[in-house]
Tab-separated table of C-alpha atoms in Angstrom:
chain	number	residue	atom	x	y	z
A	1	UNK	CA	-11.661	-39.916	-18.270
A	2	UNK	CA	-11.096	-43.241	-16.470
A	3	UNK	CA	-11.717	-43.481	-12.709
A	4	UNK	CA	-11.043	-46.126	-10.099
A	5	UNK	CA	-12.680	-46.629	-6.699
A	6	UNK	CA	-11.108	-44.627	-3.878
A	7	UNK	CA	-8.689	-46.879	-1.957
A	8	UNK	CA	-7.150	-44.789	0.823
A	9	UNK	CA	-4.084	-46.427	2.338
A	10	UNK	CA	-1.821	-43.426	2.834
A	11	UNK	CA	-2.633	-39.861	3.878
A	12	UNK	CA	-3.681	-37.650	0.993
A	13	UNK	CA	-1.713	-34.442	0.441
A	14	UNK	CA	-4.541	-32.496	2.123
A	15	UNK	CA	-4.552	-34.818	5.132
A	16	UNK	CA	-0.783	-34.694	5.464
A	17	UNK	CA	-0.822	-30.913	5.187
A	18	UNK	CA	-2.997	-30.844	8.314
A	19	UNK	CA	-0.511	-33.128	10.105
A	20	UNK	CA	2.265	-30.792	9.064
A	21	UNK	CA	0.295	-27.762	10.211
A	22	UNK	CA	-0.215	-29.314	13.659
A	23	UNK	CA	3.497	-30.134	13.802
A	24	UNK	CA	4.321	-26.483	13.054
A	25	UNK	CA	1.841	-25.000	15.532
A	26	UNK	CA	4.691	-23.482	17.603
A	27	UNK	CA	5.956	-21.726	14.470
A	28	UNK	CA	2.459	-20.466	13.666
A	29	UNK	CA	1.924	-19.193	17.204
A	30	UNK	CA	5.263	-17.392	17.282
A	31	UNK	CA	4.684	-15.855	13.862
A	32	UNK	CA	1.246	-14.565	14.890
A	33	UNK	CA	2.835	-12.189	17.405
A	34	UNK	CA	3.832	-8.668	16.445
A	35	UNK	CA	7.371	-7.365	16.318
A	36	UNK	CA	8.370	-3.728	15.851
A	37	UNK	CA	10.855	-3.107	13.053
A	38	UNK	CA	12.475	0.085	11.757
A	39	UNK	CA	10.643	1.344	8.699
A	40	UNK	CA	13.561	0.521	6.380
A	41	UNK	CA	13.387	-3.127	7.487
A	42	UNK	CA	9.612	-3.520	6.999
A	43	UNK	CA	9.518	-4.011	3.216
A	44	UNK	CA	7.722	-7.245	2.240
A	45	UNK	CA	6.622	-7.911	5.828
A	46	UNK	CA	2.947	-8.168	6.782
A	47	UNK	CA	1.468	-5.399	8.931
A	48	UNK	CA	0.160	-6.862	12.191
A	49	UNK	CA	-2.236	-4.041	13.152
A	50	UNK	CA	-3.899	-1.332	11.106
A	51	UNK	CA	-1.926	1.903	10.834
A	52	UNK	CA	-4.020	4.964	11.673
A	53	UNK	CA	-2.934	8.494	10.898
A	54	UNK	CA	-1.756	10.347	13.993
A	55	UNK	CA	-1.971	13.712	12.203
A	56	UNK	CA	-3.746	15.362	9.298
A	57	UNK	CA	-1.938	15.321	5.966
A	58	UNK	CA	-0.873	17.722	4.622
A	59	UNK	CA	0.399	19.008	7.952
A	60	UNK	CA	-0.212	22.672	7.046
A	61	UNK	CA	-1.638	24.857	4.277
A	62	UNK	CA	0.915	24.778	1.467
A	63	UNK	CA	1.325	25.534	-2.214
A	64	UNK	CA	0.647	22.997	-4.926
A	65	UNK	CA	2.603	24.994	-7.518
A	66	UNK	CA	5.532	27.306	-8.028
A	67	UNK	CA	3.996	30.762	-8.410
A	68	UNK	CA	2.559	33.603	-6.333
A	69	UNK	CA	0.337	33.475	-3.265
A	70	UNK	CA	-2.366	36.130	-3.690
A	71	UNK	CA	-5.887	37.126	-2.736
A	72	UNK	CA	-8.388	35.766	-5.255
A	73	UNK	CA	-10.342	39.042	-5.175
A	74	UNK	CA	-7.257	40.898	-6.434
A	75	UNK	CA	-6.999	38.765	-9.592
A	76	UNK	CA	-10.691	38.183	-10.309
A	77	UNK	CA	-10.642	40.398	-13.390
A	78	UNK	CA	-7.178	39.467	-14.652
A	79	UNK	CA	-6.750	38.546	-18.313
A	80	UNK	CA	-4.061	38.281	-20.997
A	81	UNK	CA	-4.569	41.909	-22.044
A	82	UNK	CA	-5.618	43.258	-18.659
A	83	UNK	CA	-3.254	41.803	-16.056
A	84	UNK	CA	-3.620	42.488	-12.364
A	85	UNK	CA	-0.638	44.425	-10.970
A	86	UNK	CA	0.493	43.205	-7.548
A	87	UNK	CA	3.378	44.288	-5.372
A	88	UNK	CA	5.705	41.435	-4.409
A	89	UNK	CA	6.265	41.554	-0.638
A	90	UNK	CA	8.660	38.587	-0.339
A	91	UNK	CA	9.302	34.967	-1.198
A	92	UNK	CA	8.812	31.678	0.633
A	93	UNK	CA	10.378	28.296	-0.094
A	94	UNK	CA	9.641	24.757	1.089
A	95	UNK	CA	11.029	24.420	4.589
A	96	UNK	CA	10.578	28.121	5.378
A	97	UNK	CA	8.147	29.617	7.829
A	98	UNK	CA	4.927	31.189	6.525
A	99	UNK	CA	6.609	34.300	5.141
A	100	UNK	CA	5.172	37.826	5.063
A	101	UNK	CA	1.441	38.414	5.268
A	102	UNK	CA	-0.322	39.264	2.000
A	103	UNK	CA	-2.625	42.279	1.950
A	104	UNK	CA	-4.740	43.893	-0.781
A	105	UNK	CA	-2.953	44.129	-4.160
A	106	UNK	CA	0.045	42.207	-2.838
A	107	UNK	CA	1.664	38.882	-3.757
A	108	UNK	CA	4.262	36.630	-2.203
A	109	UNK	CA	6.419	34.477	-4.469
A	110	UNK	CA	6.022	30.846	-3.381
A	111	UNK	CA	7.535	27.473	-4.222
A	112	UNK	CA	5.794	24.081	-4.263
A	113	UNK	CA	5.342	22.749	-0.733
A	114	UNK	CA	5.996	26.093	0.963
A	115	UNK	CA	3.513	27.329	3.599
A	116	UNK	CA	0.942	29.780	2.244
A	117	UNK	CA	1.251	33.217	3.895
A	118	UNK	CA	-1.615	34.614	5.921
A	119	UNK	CA	-3.960	36.728	3.856
A	120	UNK	CA	-3.467	34.745	0.636
A	121	UNK	CA	-6.244	32.365	-0.388
A	122	UNK	CA	-4.974	30.980	-3.707
A	123	UNK	CA	-1.820	30.492	-5.733
A	124	UNK	CA	-1.275	31.721	-9.288
A	125	UNK	CA	1.058	29.355	-11.233
A	126	UNK	CA	4.205	31.085	-12.368
A	127	UNK	CA	3.375	30.437	-16.059
A	128	UNK	CA	0.350	32.753	-15.687
A	129	UNK	CA	2.535	35.646	-14.528
A	130	UNK	CA	5.278	37.991	-15.735
A	131	UNK	CA	7.487	40.384	-13.847
A	132	UNK	CA	6.993	44.042	-14.736
A	133	UNK	CA	9.699	45.303	-17.085
A	134	UNK	CA	9.673	48.728	-15.424
A	135	UNK	CA	9.437	47.634	-11.777
A	136	UNK	CA	10.865	44.256	-10.662
A	137	UNK	CA	8.869	44.469	-7.431
A	138	UNK	CA	5.609	44.226	-9.410
A	139	UNK	CA	4.202	40.961	-10.812
A	140	UNK	CA	1.599	40.940	-13.582
A	141	UNK	CA	-1.066	38.230	-13.229
A	142	UNK	CA	-2.671	37.275	-16.563
A	143	UNK	CA	-5.371	34.825	-15.399
A	144	UNK	CA	-7.988	34.830	-12.635
A	145	UNK	CA	-7.872	32.296	-9.816
A	146	UNK	CA	-10.578	31.220	-7.413
A	147	UNK	CA	-10.320	30.927	-3.660
A	148	UNK	CA	-8.473	27.708	-2.719
A	149	UNK	CA	-6.965	27.037	-6.167
A	150	UNK	CA	-3.539	25.349	-6.076
A	151	UNK	CA	-3.563	25.249	-2.274
A	152	UNK	CA	-3.247	22.045	-0.265
A	153	UNK	CA	-5.058	22.020	3.083
A	154	UNK	CA	-4.675	19.740	6.139
A	155	UNK	CA	-6.841	16.664	5.709
A	156	UNK	CA	-6.897	16.801	1.903
A	157	UNK	CA	-4.903	13.542	1.930
A	158	UNK	CA	-5.878	11.928	5.229
A	159	UNK	CA	-7.431	12.925	8.547
A	160	UNK	CA	-6.005	12.044	11.947
A	161	UNK	CA	-7.558	8.730	13.015
A	162	UNK	CA	-8.157	7.452	9.480
A	163	UNK	CA	-6.915	3.959	8.619
A	164	UNK	CA	-4.036	4.415	6.177
A	165	UNK	CA	-2.880	0.778	5.873
A	166	UNK	CA	-5.055	-2.191	6.832
A	167	UNK	CA	-3.781	-5.006	9.031
A	168	UNK	CA	-2.578	-7.963	6.992
A	169	UNK	CA	-1.222	-5.869	4.115
A	170	UNK	CA	2.110	-7.002	2.682
A	171	UNK	CA	4.156	-3.841	2.876
A	172	UNK	CA	5.506	-2.408	-0.359
A	173	UNK	CA	7.328	0.834	-1.149
A	174	UNK	CA	4.086	2.820	-1.404
A	175	UNK	CA	3.010	1.732	2.082
A	176	UNK	CA	6.355	2.705	3.590
A	177	UNK	CA	6.067	6.108	1.895
A	178	UNK	CA	2.690	6.677	3.552
A	179	UNK	CA	3.998	5.581	6.956
A	180	UNK	CA	7.052	7.809	6.701
A	181	UNK	CA	4.925	10.812	5.688
A	182	UNK	CA	2.999	10.317	8.943
A	183	UNK	CA	6.224	10.428	10.937
A	184	UNK	CA	6.332	6.708	11.719
A	185	UNK	CA	9.892	5.472	12.274
A	186	UNK	CA	8.838	1.819	12.477
A	187	UNK	CA	5.846	-0.510	12.252
A	188	UNK	CA	4.467	-3.571	13.999
A	189	UNK	CA	4.719	-6.522	11.621
A	190	UNK	CA	4.374	-10.284	11.648
A	191	UNK	CA	7.812	-11.774	12.446
A	192	UNK	CA	9.455	-13.768	9.678
A	193	UNK	CA	9.956	-17.436	10.565
A	194	UNK	CA	13.667	-18.259	10.792
A	195	UNK	CA	14.428	-21.423	8.856
A	196	UNK	CA	17.573	-23.517	8.571
A	197	UNK	CA	17.938	-25.697	5.455
A	198	UNK	CA	19.968	-28.933	5.361
A	199	UNK	CA	20.560	-30.960	2.190
A	200	UNK	CA	21.872	-34.484	2.722
A	201	UNK	CA	23.801	-36.943	0.594
A	202	UNK	CA	27.453	-37.986	0.323
A	203	UNK	CA	27.148	-37.635	-3.453
A	204	UNK	CA	26.434	-33.894	-3.263
A	205	UNK	CA	28.935	-31.245	-4.314
A	206	UNK	CA	28.416	-27.482	-4.246
A	207	UNK	CA	27.840	-26.008	-7.740
A	208	UNK	CA	31.020	-24.747	-9.350
A	209	UNK	CA	33.246	-27.405	-7.830
A	210	UNK	CA	34.589	-30.377	-9.840
A	211	UNK	CA	32.791	-33.709	-9.602
A	212	UNK	CA	34.313	-37.077	-8.772
A	213	UNK	CA	32.723	-40.232	-10.224
A	214	UNK	CA	29.240	-40.773	-8.809
A	215	UNK	CA	28.844	-37.231	-7.545
A	216	UNK	CA	26.279	-34.597	-8.549
A	217	UNK	CA	25.918	-30.874	-8.026
A	218	UNK	CA	23.667	-30.014	-5.118
A	219	UNK	CA	20.614	-27.850	-5.889
A	220	UNK	CA	18.102	-28.551	-3.142
A	221	UNK	CA	19.451	-26.179	-0.503
A	222	UNK	CA	19.585	-23.318	-3.013
A	223	UNK	CA	16.103	-24.100	-4.329
A	224	UNK	CA	14.485	-24.410	-0.907
A	225	UNK	CA	16.220	-21.336	0.489
A	226	UNK	CA	14.982	-19.252	-2.443
A	227	UNK	CA	11.454	-20.640	-2.120
A	228	UNK	CA	11.373	-19.958	1.634
A	229	UNK	CA	12.603	-16.398	1.172
A	230	UNK	CA	9.967	-15.813	-1.503
A	231	UNK	CA	7.342	-16.860	1.063
A	232	UNK	CA	8.590	-14.328	3.596
A	233	UNK	CA	10.948	-16.443	5.707
A	234	UNK	CA	14.399	-15.534	6.953
A	235	UNK	CA	16.766	-18.333	5.966
A	236	UNK	CA	19.328	-18.522	8.754
A	237	UNK	CA	21.633	-21.091	7.155
A	238	UNK	CA	21.931	-23.493	4.207
A	239	UNK	CA	24.091	-26.535	4.851
A	240	UNK	CA	25.121	-29.756	3.097
A	241	UNK	CA	25.686	-32.930	5.093
A	242	UNK	CA	26.952	-36.348	4.097
A	243	UNK	CA	25.427	-39.638	5.183
A	244	UNK	CA	27.485	-40.017	8.347
A	245	UNK	CA	25.305	-39.913	11.479
A	246	UNK	CA	27.752	-37.916	13.564
A	247	UNK	CA	28.260	-35.356	10.819
A	248	UNK	CA	24.529	-35.062	10.265
A	249	UNK	CA	23.735	-34.551	13.970
A	250	UNK	CA	26.407	-31.859	14.122
A	251	UNK	CA	24.843	-30.193	11.084
A	252	UNK	CA	21.404	-30.379	12.738
A	253	UNK	CA	22.824	-28.687	15.834
A	254	UNK	CA	24.090	-25.835	13.695
A	255	UNK	CA	20.882	-25.508	11.671
A	256	UNK	CA	18.594	-25.549	14.719
A	257	UNK	CA	20.732	-23.144	16.738
A	258	UNK	CA	18.829	-19.916	15.949
A	259	UNK	CA	15.976	-21.252	13.815
A	260	UNK	CA	12.243	-21.635	14.397
A	261	UNK	CA	12.155	-24.476	11.868
A	262	UNK	CA	14.620	-26.792	10.132
A	263	UNK	CA	13.864	-28.219	6.682
A	264	UNK	CA	15.929	-31.215	5.603
A	265	UNK	CA	16.054	-32.550	2.067
A	266	UNK	CA	16.818	-36.181	1.280
A	267	UNK	CA	17.469	-39.442	3.171
A	268	UNK	CA	13.864	-40.074	4.253
A	269	UNK	CA	13.109	-43.265	2.322
A	270	UNK	CA	13.905	-46.943	2.988
A	271	UNK	CA	17.486	-47.258	1.742
A	272	UNK	CA	20.614	-48.193	3.689
A	273	UNK	CA	21.954	-44.629	3.953
A	274	UNK	CA	18.812	-42.730	4.994
A	275	UNK	CA	20.577	-40.739	7.696
A	276	UNK	CA	17.713	-38.278	8.248
A	277	UNK	CA	15.302	-41.109	8.947
A	278	UNK	CA	17.851	-43.006	11.034
A	279	UNK	CA	18.581	-40.053	13.294
A	280	UNK	CA	15.131	-38.484	13.562
A	281	UNK	CA	12.548	-41.275	13.209
A	282	UNK	CA	12.766	-42.450	16.830
A	283	UNK	CA	12.259	-39.042	18.397
A	284	UNK	CA	9.026	-38.316	20.252
A	285	UNK	CA	6.207	-37.369	17.907
A	286	UNK	CA	8.184	-38.239	14.776
A	287	UNK	CA	6.421	-39.546	11.673
A	288	UNK	CA	8.188	-41.047	8.681
A	289	UNK	CA	5.864	-42.685	6.170
A	290	UNK	CA	4.873	-42.240	2.534
A	291	UNK	CA	1.810	-40.242	1.534
A	292	UNK	CA	-0.468	-40.678	-1.457
A	293	UNK	CA	1.182	-38.266	-3.879
A	294	UNK	CA	3.646	-38.451	-6.761
A	295	UNK	CA	6.279	-37.118	-6.872
A	296	UNK	CA	7.036	-36.556	-3.201
A	297	UNK	CA	5.716	-39.723	-1.564
A	298	UNK	CA	8.320	-40.125	1.229
A	299	UNK	CA	7.856	-37.512	3.960
A	300	UNK	CA	8.995	-37.019	7.532
A	301	UNK	CA	8.224	-34.896	10.595
A	302	UNK	CA	10.389	-34.729	13.699
A	303	UNK	CA	12.160	-32.310	16.031
A	304	UNK	CA	15.695	-31.502	17.152
A	305	UNK	CA	16.681	-29.624	20.297
A	306	UNK	CA	13.090	-28.419	20.618
A	307	UNK	CA	12.946	-27.144	17.027
A	308	UNK	CA	10.417	-28.649	14.577
A	309	UNK	CA	11.999	-30.440	11.612
A	310	UNK	CA	10.229	-31.036	8.288
A	311	UNK	CA	11.908	-33.704	6.176
A	312	UNK	CA	11.383	-33.603	2.408
A	313	UNK	CA	12.466	-36.220	-0.159
A	314	UNK	CA	15.787	-35.700	-1.897
A	315	UNK	CA	15.000	-35.836	-5.601
A	316	UNK	CA	14.976	-32.167	-6.644
A	317	UNK	CA	11.567	-32.309	-8.307
A	318	UNK	CA	10.100	-34.244	-5.373
A	319	UNK	CA	11.539	-31.695	-2.961
A	320	UNK	CA	10.132	-28.725	-4.845
A	321	UNK	CA	6.708	-30.282	-5.413
A	322	UNK	CA	6.567	-31.262	-1.733
A	323	UNK	CA	7.366	-27.719	-0.701
A	324	UNK	CA	4.773	-26.145	-3.008
A	325	UNK	CA	1.967	-28.591	-2.192
A	326	UNK	CA	2.588	-29.305	1.486
A	327	UNK	CA	4.820	-26.777	3.219
A	328	UNK	CA	4.214	-23.519	1.333
A	329	UNK	CA	0.557	-23.168	2.421
A	330	UNK	CA	1.548	-23.426	6.087
A	331	UNK	CA	4.449	-21.005	5.681
A	332	UNK	CA	2.194	-18.441	3.970
A	333	UNK	CA	-0.285	-18.781	6.831
A	334	UNK	CA	2.520	-18.213	9.338
A	335	UNK	CA	3.697	-14.981	7.720
A	336	UNK	CA	0.137	-13.719	7.228
A	337	UNK	CA	0.098	-13.828	3.442
A	338	UNK	CA	-2.841	-14.911	1.313
A	339	UNK	CA	-2.801	-18.536	0.152
A	340	UNK	CA	-1.920	-19.342	-3.443
A	341	UNK	CA	-5.081	-20.874	-4.919
A	342	UNK	CA	-5.352	-23.345	-7.789
A	343	UNK	CA	-6.861	-22.111	-11.037
A	344	UNK	CA	-8.712	-24.027	-13.731
A	345	UNK	CA	-7.138	-24.789	-17.097
A	346	UNK	CA	-7.578	-27.202	-20.009
A	347	UNK	CA	-5.051	-29.909	-20.768
A	348	UNK	CA	-3.155	-29.472	-24.015
A	349	UNK	CA	-2.762	-33.246	-24.480
A	350	UNK	CA	-3.720	-36.627	-23.023
A	351	UNK	CA	-2.128	-37.649	-19.705
A	352	UNK	CA	-2.091	-40.756	-17.547
A	353	UNK	CA	-1.651	-41.120	-13.794
A	354	UNK	CA	-1.090	-43.990	-11.315
A	355	UNK	CA	-4.123	-45.107	-9.354
A	356	UNK	CA	-4.338	-44.252	-5.671
A	357	UNK	CA	-1.998	-41.248	-5.690
A	358	UNK	CA	-2.509	-37.568	-6.373
A	359	UNK	CA	-0.095	-36.765	-9.175
A	360	UNK	CA	1.434	-33.365	-9.806
A	361	UNK	CA	2.676	-32.820	-13.347
A	362	UNK	CA	4.901	-29.889	-14.203
A	363	UNK	CA	3.334	-27.712	-16.889
A	364	UNK	CA	3.503	-24.358	-18.624
A	365	UNK	CA	0.365	-22.201	-18.482
A	366	UNK	CA	-0.661	-20.550	-21.745
A	367	UNK	CA	-3.841	-19.549	-23.571
A	368	UNK	CA	-5.589	-21.167	-26.516
A	369	UNK	CA	-6.944	-19.320	-29.554
A	370	UNK	CA	-10.034	-18.271	-27.605
A	371	UNK	CA	-7.990	-16.931	-24.686
A	372	UNK	CA	-8.837	-19.819	-22.371
A	373	UNK	CA	-6.018	-20.974	-20.025
A	374	UNK	CA	-4.308	-24.198	-21.084
A	375	UNK	CA	-1.788	-26.335	-19.224
A	376	UNK	CA	0.921	-27.954	-21.318
A	377	UNK	CA	2.901	-30.694	-19.507
A	378	UNK	CA	6.627	-30.044	-19.950
A	379	UNK	CA	8.027	-33.459	-19.005
A	380	UNK	CA	7.208	-36.904	-17.744
A	381	UNK	CA	6.353	-37.692	-14.121
A	382	UNK	CA	9.878	-38.738	-13.115
A	383	UNK	CA	11.220	-36.962	-10.042
A	384	UNK	CA	14.733	-36.885	-11.532
A	385	UNK	CA	13.716	-34.660	-14.474
A	386	UNK	CA	14.862	-31.457	-12.815
A	387	UNK	CA	15.987	-29.370	-15.819
A	388	UNK	CA	12.452	-29.378	-17.264
A	389	UNK	CA	11.224	-27.783	-14.023
A	390	UNK	CA	12.647	-24.488	-15.274
A	391	UNK	CA	10.095	-24.441	-18.104
A	392	UNK	CA	7.139	-25.062	-15.796
A	393	UNK	CA	5.157	-22.399	-13.990
A	394	UNK	CA	2.278	-24.538	-12.672
A	395	UNK	CA	1.590	-28.014	-11.322
A	396	UNK	CA	-1.307	-29.967	-12.805
A	397	UNK	CA	-3.151	-31.806	-10.022
A	398	UNK	CA	-4.611	-35.176	-11.029
A	399	UNK	CA	-6.833	-36.716	-8.326
A	400	UNK	CA	-5.947	-40.079	-6.813
A	401	UNK	CA	-8.949	-41.843	-8.358
A	402	UNK	CA	-8.200	-40.686	-11.907
A	403	UNK	CA	-5.885	-42.703	-14.144
A	404	UNK	CA	-6.241	-40.838	-17.424
A	405	UNK	CA	-7.421	-37.518	-18.797
A	406	UNK	CA	-7.966	-36.537	-22.396
A	407	UNK	CA	-6.767	-33.395	-24.097
A	408	UNK	CA	-9.167	-30.546	-23.337
A	409	UNK	CA	-10.179	-31.858	-19.917
A	410	UNK	CA	-10.384	-29.209	-17.198
A	411	UNK	CA	-7.946	-29.578	-14.325
A	412	UNK	CA	-6.759	-27.663	-11.287
A	413	UNK	CA	-3.323	-26.113	-11.731
A	414	UNK	CA	-1.285	-24.740	-8.853
A	415	UNK	CA	1.046	-21.796	-9.580
A	416	UNK	CA	4.659	-22.523	-8.702
C-alpha cells in the first residue's frame, strides 16, 4: 500500500455530508413528526411511537381445533377400545355466540375459533372422535384430554398494555396483521419526505424515443426516483429540463410545488451550459464547489421557493455514487430507518487511486474459497461507465491518502 500526506483542500465526503445534513434540517424536522395513516397505507413506513395492546388477545376463550368441547373429567378414562359416550347438545361456529352450556356427559361440537361453551374445559380434536352408528346425537371420544387442552385463553398471545411493536420499526405485513388484530384502523408513522427530481441537459431524451445526433437516453431521473423510493421517500414528480434558464426555472417551480426537497441532476460544473449552477448559485445560502471524492466531485446546495435543493452531478455513475455516499444517509435518518453501514472485504485484484480524493469503485461482493467476503471491481473509475453499474452491488471506498492497494488488502465496501 502506498500513502501520501493528507492535503485537505476540498471537503471530504464526510464533511460535505454534514453540510448537506444542515441544509436539510427542515426536512429532518418535518420528518420527525408523526402522521396518522390508515393501516393499509402504513406498509414500509416507520412507526413513530410504540404500539401497546389495548385489549387481551385472544379476545375470548375459543377453540384451537375443530372437534368437541367437553369436560375433561368426562373423558379421563377414554381409550381406543373404551370410548367415552357423550350426548351432543349443539354446535358452535366461529362468529357465533358461546352456544349451549355443557354439563356432565355432554359435548358441544365446535369449530376452530368458536367461543368455548360454559361448562367445557377442553376440546377433543375431531380425529379422536366418531359419531355413534346407532344414535347420531352421541359422540364417542377415543382419547383422554386434560383441562385446558386445545383451548385459547385471553392473554395467551398478548396482554392489554404490552408493547406489540416498538417505535422505530419499519412496518411489514406481519406488523400490520398484529395491529389489525388489536382493532387498530391506523397508526402513527414517520411522514415520508416528498421529493421532486429534475434531470437537466438538452441532450437528454426519454427512453424509448428515437435519438437525434448528439442525444442520449436519460436515466438519472429514473435512477434517482427509484433510489429515493427505496429509502422511504414519496417521489412527487420526475422531470427533464433542457439548458434554457427560463425552461429550467419553470421546471423548478413545478418540482418544488408540493415537495419537501428537490434533487437536481446535472449542470453543476464549470461549463458554459451549467443551468443549475447559473440559476441557483447566487441564492442565499447556496454552495457550489467540488468535494474531495471521485466520482461525484461537483456538488451543489441551494433552495427554490423556500424548498431545499440538492444538486448532484450529471454523469449517471457520479449521480448514483453521490446519492449513495452523501444523500442516502441523511434520507434514511429523516425516515427513521437504520443507516447502511460499510462492511469489510478483501480486494480481488490490485487497484490504484488518485491522491487527495476518496475514490469509490464499483464492485461485486463475493466470497473466496474460505468464505471470506471479497470485492471484485467491475469497471474502471470513469463516471461514464454506467452499464457496468448493473453488475455492482457495493462501492469500494479508497481513502484520500491512499494511491494504491494490492490484491488481498482489506477495504470498506458500502452496499448499494
